[in-house]
mmCIF file of C-alpha atoms in Angstrom:
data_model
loop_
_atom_site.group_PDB
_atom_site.id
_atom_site.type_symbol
_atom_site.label_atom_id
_atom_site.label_comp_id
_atom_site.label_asym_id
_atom_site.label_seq_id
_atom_site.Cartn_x
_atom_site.Cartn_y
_atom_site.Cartn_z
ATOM 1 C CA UNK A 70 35.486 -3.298 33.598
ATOM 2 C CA UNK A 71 32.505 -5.825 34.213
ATOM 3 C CA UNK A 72 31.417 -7.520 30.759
ATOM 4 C CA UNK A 73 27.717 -7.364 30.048
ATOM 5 C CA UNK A 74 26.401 -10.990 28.684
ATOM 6 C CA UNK A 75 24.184 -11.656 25.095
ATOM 7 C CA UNK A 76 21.858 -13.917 25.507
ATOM 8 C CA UNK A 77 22.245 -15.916 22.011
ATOM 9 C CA UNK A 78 18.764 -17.805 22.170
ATOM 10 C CA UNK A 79 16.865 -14.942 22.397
ATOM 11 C CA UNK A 80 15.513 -13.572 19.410
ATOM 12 C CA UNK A 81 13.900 -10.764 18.084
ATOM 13 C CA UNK A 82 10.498 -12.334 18.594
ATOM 14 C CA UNK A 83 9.610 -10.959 14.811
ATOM 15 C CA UNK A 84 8.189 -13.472 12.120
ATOM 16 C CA UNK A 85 10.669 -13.667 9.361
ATOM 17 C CA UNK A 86 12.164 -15.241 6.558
ATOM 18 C CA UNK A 87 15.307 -15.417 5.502
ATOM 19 C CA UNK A 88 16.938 -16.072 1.966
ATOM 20 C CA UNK A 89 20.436 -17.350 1.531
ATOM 21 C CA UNK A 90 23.094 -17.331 -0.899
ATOM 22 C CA UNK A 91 22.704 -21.157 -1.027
ATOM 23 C CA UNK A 92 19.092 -21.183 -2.670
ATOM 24 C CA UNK A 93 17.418 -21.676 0.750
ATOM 25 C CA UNK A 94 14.319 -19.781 2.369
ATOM 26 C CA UNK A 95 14.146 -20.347 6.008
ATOM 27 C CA UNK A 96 10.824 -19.781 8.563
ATOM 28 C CA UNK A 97 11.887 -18.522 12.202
ATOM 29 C CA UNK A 98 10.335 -19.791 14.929
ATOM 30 C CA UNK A 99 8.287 -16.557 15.862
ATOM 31 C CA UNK A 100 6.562 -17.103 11.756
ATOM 32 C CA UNK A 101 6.875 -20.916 12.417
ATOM 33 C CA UNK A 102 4.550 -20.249 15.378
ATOM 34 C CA UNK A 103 2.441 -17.759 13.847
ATOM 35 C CA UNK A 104 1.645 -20.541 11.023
ATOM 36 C CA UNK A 105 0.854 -23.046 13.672
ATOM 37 C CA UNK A 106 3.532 -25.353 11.681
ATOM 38 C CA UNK A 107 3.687 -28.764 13.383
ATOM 39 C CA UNK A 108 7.073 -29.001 15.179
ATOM 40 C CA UNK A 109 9.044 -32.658 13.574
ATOM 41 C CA UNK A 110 6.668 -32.326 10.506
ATOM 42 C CA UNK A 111 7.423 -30.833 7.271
ATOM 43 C CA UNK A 112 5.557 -27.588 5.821
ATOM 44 C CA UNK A 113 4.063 -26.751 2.375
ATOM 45 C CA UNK A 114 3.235 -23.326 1.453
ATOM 46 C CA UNK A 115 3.294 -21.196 -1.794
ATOM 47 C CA UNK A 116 5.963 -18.757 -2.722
ATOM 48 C CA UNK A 117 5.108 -15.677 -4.662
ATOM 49 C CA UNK A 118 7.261 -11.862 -5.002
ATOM 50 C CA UNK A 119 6.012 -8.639 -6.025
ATOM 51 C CA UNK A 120 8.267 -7.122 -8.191
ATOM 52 C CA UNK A 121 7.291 -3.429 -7.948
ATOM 53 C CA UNK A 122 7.623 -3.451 -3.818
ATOM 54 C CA UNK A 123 10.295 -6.051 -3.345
ATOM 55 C CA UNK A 124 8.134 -8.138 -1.291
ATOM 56 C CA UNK A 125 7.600 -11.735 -0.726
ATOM 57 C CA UNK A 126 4.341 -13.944 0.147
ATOM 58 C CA UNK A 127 3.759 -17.063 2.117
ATOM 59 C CA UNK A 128 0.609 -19.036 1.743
ATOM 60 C CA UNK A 129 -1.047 -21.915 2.774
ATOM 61 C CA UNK A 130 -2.210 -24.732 0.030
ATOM 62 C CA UNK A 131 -5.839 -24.413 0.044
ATOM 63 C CA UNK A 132 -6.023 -20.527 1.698
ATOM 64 C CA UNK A 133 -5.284 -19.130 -1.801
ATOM 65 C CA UNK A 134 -6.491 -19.595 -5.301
ATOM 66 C CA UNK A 135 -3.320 -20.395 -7.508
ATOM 67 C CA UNK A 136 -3.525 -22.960 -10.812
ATOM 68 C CA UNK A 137 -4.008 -27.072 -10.145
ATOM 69 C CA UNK A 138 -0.282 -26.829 -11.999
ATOM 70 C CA UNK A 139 1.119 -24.839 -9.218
ATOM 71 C CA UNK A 140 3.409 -27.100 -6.342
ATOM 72 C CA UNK A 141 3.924 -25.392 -3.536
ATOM 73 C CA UNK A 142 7.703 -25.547 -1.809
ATOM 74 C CA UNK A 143 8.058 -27.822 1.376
ATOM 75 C CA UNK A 144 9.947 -26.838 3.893
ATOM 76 C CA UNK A 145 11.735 -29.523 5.643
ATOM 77 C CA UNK A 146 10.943 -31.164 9.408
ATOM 78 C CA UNK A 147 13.863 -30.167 11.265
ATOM 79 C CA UNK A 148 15.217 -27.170 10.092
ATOM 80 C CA UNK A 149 12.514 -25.480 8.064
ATOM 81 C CA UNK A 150 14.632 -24.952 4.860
ATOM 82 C CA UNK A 151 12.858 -24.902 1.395
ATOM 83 C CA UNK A 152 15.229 -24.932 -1.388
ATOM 84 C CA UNK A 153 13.553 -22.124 -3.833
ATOM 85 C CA UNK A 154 16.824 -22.042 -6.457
ATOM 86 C CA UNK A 155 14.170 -21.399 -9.508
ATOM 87 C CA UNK A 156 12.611 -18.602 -7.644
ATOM 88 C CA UNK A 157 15.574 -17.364 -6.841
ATOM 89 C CA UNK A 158 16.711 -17.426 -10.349
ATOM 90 C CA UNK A 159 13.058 -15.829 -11.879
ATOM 91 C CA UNK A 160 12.745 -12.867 -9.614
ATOM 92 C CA UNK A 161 16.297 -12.684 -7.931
ATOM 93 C CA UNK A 162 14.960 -10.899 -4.638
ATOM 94 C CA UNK A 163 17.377 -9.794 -2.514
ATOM 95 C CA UNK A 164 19.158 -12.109 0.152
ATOM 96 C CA UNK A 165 18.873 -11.752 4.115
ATOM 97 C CA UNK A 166 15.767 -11.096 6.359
ATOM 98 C CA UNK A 167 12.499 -10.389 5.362
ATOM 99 C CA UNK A 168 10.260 -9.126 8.346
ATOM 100 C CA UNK A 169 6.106 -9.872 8.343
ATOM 101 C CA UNK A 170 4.599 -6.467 7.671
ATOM 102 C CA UNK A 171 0.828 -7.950 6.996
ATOM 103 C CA UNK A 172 -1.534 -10.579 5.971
ATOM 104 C CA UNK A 173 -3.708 -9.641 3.031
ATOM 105 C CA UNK A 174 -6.307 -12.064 0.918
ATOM 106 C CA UNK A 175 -4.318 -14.892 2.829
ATOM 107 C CA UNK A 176 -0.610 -14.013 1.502
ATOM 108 C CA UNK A 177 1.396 -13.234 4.351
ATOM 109 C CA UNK A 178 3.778 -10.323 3.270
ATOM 110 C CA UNK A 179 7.473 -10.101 4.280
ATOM 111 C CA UNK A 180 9.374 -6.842 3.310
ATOM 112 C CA UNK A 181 13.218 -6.633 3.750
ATOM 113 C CA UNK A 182 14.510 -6.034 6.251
ATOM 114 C CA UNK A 183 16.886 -3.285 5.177
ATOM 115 C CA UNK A 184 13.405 -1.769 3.268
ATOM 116 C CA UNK A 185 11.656 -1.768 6.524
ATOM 117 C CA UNK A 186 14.167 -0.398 8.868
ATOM 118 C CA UNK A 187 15.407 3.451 8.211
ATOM 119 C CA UNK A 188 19.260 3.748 7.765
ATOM 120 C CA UNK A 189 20.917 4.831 11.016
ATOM 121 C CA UNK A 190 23.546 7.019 10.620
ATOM 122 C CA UNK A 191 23.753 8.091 7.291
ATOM 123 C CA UNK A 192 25.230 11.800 8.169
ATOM 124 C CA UNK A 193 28.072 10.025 9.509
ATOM 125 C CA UNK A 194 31.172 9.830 7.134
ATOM 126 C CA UNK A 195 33.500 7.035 7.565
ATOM 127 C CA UNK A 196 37.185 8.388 8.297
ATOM 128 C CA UNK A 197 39.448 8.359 5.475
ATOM 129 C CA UNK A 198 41.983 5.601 5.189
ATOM 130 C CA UNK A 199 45.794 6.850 6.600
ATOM 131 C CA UNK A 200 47.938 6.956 3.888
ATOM 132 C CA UNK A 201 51.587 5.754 3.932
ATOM 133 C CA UNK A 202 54.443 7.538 2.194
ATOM 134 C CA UNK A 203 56.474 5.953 -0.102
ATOM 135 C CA UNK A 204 60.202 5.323 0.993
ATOM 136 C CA UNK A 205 62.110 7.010 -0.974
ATOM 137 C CA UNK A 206 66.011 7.555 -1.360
ATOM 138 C CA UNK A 207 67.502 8.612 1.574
ATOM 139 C CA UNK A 208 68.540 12.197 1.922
ATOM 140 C CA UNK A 209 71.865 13.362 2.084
ATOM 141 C CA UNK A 210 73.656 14.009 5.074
ATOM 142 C CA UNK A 211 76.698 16.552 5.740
#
C-alpha cells in the first residue's frame, strides 16, 4: 500500500484569524500579507464584532474613524498574537477560524469558519454505540 505524503507548510492560502481558548487572536500569513504587515515588527489594528452576524473586523489606526479613547490591540513581532481577553469577555465570539469574506468602509470582515462553510454530511447518522450485556449468574447445567 504506498502512503501518500501532507505537506504540513502548506496552507490554505485563505486570510484568517484565529481565536483561542487562551485569550489570543492570531493573523495568518496569507491576512499578514494581505495587510502588508512588516515581517520582525509588531502590528496595531482595531478590533470590533457584530453581534447580529457573528462577525469580526480588522482595521488599520488611521483607515477608520473610532474615538481618540479607543487603543487599538498590537499584535506581537514574531508570532502575531494579540491578547484580546476583554473582548473576549464583552462579546464572547466563538473560538477557531475566522475566514476574510470582504473589506467594507476599511473593516476587513472575517466570518467563521464553520458559518462560512456548509455542513458536509449531515444525512449521515453516526452508528450506535455496541452495547455489552451484563454478566449475570451463570445458568444451570444438567
Amino acid at each position: 500500500m504506498p502512503f501518500i505524503v501532507y505537506n504540513f507548510r502548506s496552507g490554505d492560502d485563505l486570510p484568517a484569524i484565529t481565536v483561542d481558548h487562551f485569550g489570543r487572536l492570531y493573523m495568518n500569513s496569507a491576512l499578514r500579507k494581505k495587510l502588508g504587515v512588516v515581517k520582525g515588527a509588531p502590528f496595531k489594528a482595531h478590533i470590533a464584532y457584530d453581534p447580529d452576524t457573528g462577525n469580526i473586523g480588522l482595521a488599520r489606526p488611521g483607515e477608520v474613524s473610532v474615538g481618540d479613547e479607543v487603543v487599538p490591540a498590537t499584535f506581537d513581532r514574531n508570532r502575531y498574537y494579540a491578547t484580546v481577553r476583554g473582548f473576549m469577555r464583552r462579546f464572547s465570539p466563538k473560538l477557531g477560524k475566522y475566514v476574510y469574506i470582504e473589506r467594507q468602509n476599511n473593516w476587513y470582515a472575517f466570518r467563521h469558519q464553520e458559518t462560512e462553510a456548509p455542513p458536509t454530511f449531515t444525512e449521515m447518522v453516526p452508528p450506535r454505540k455496541r452495547t455489552r450485556k451484563k454478566a449475570g449468574p451463570p445458568e444451570p447445567t444438567e
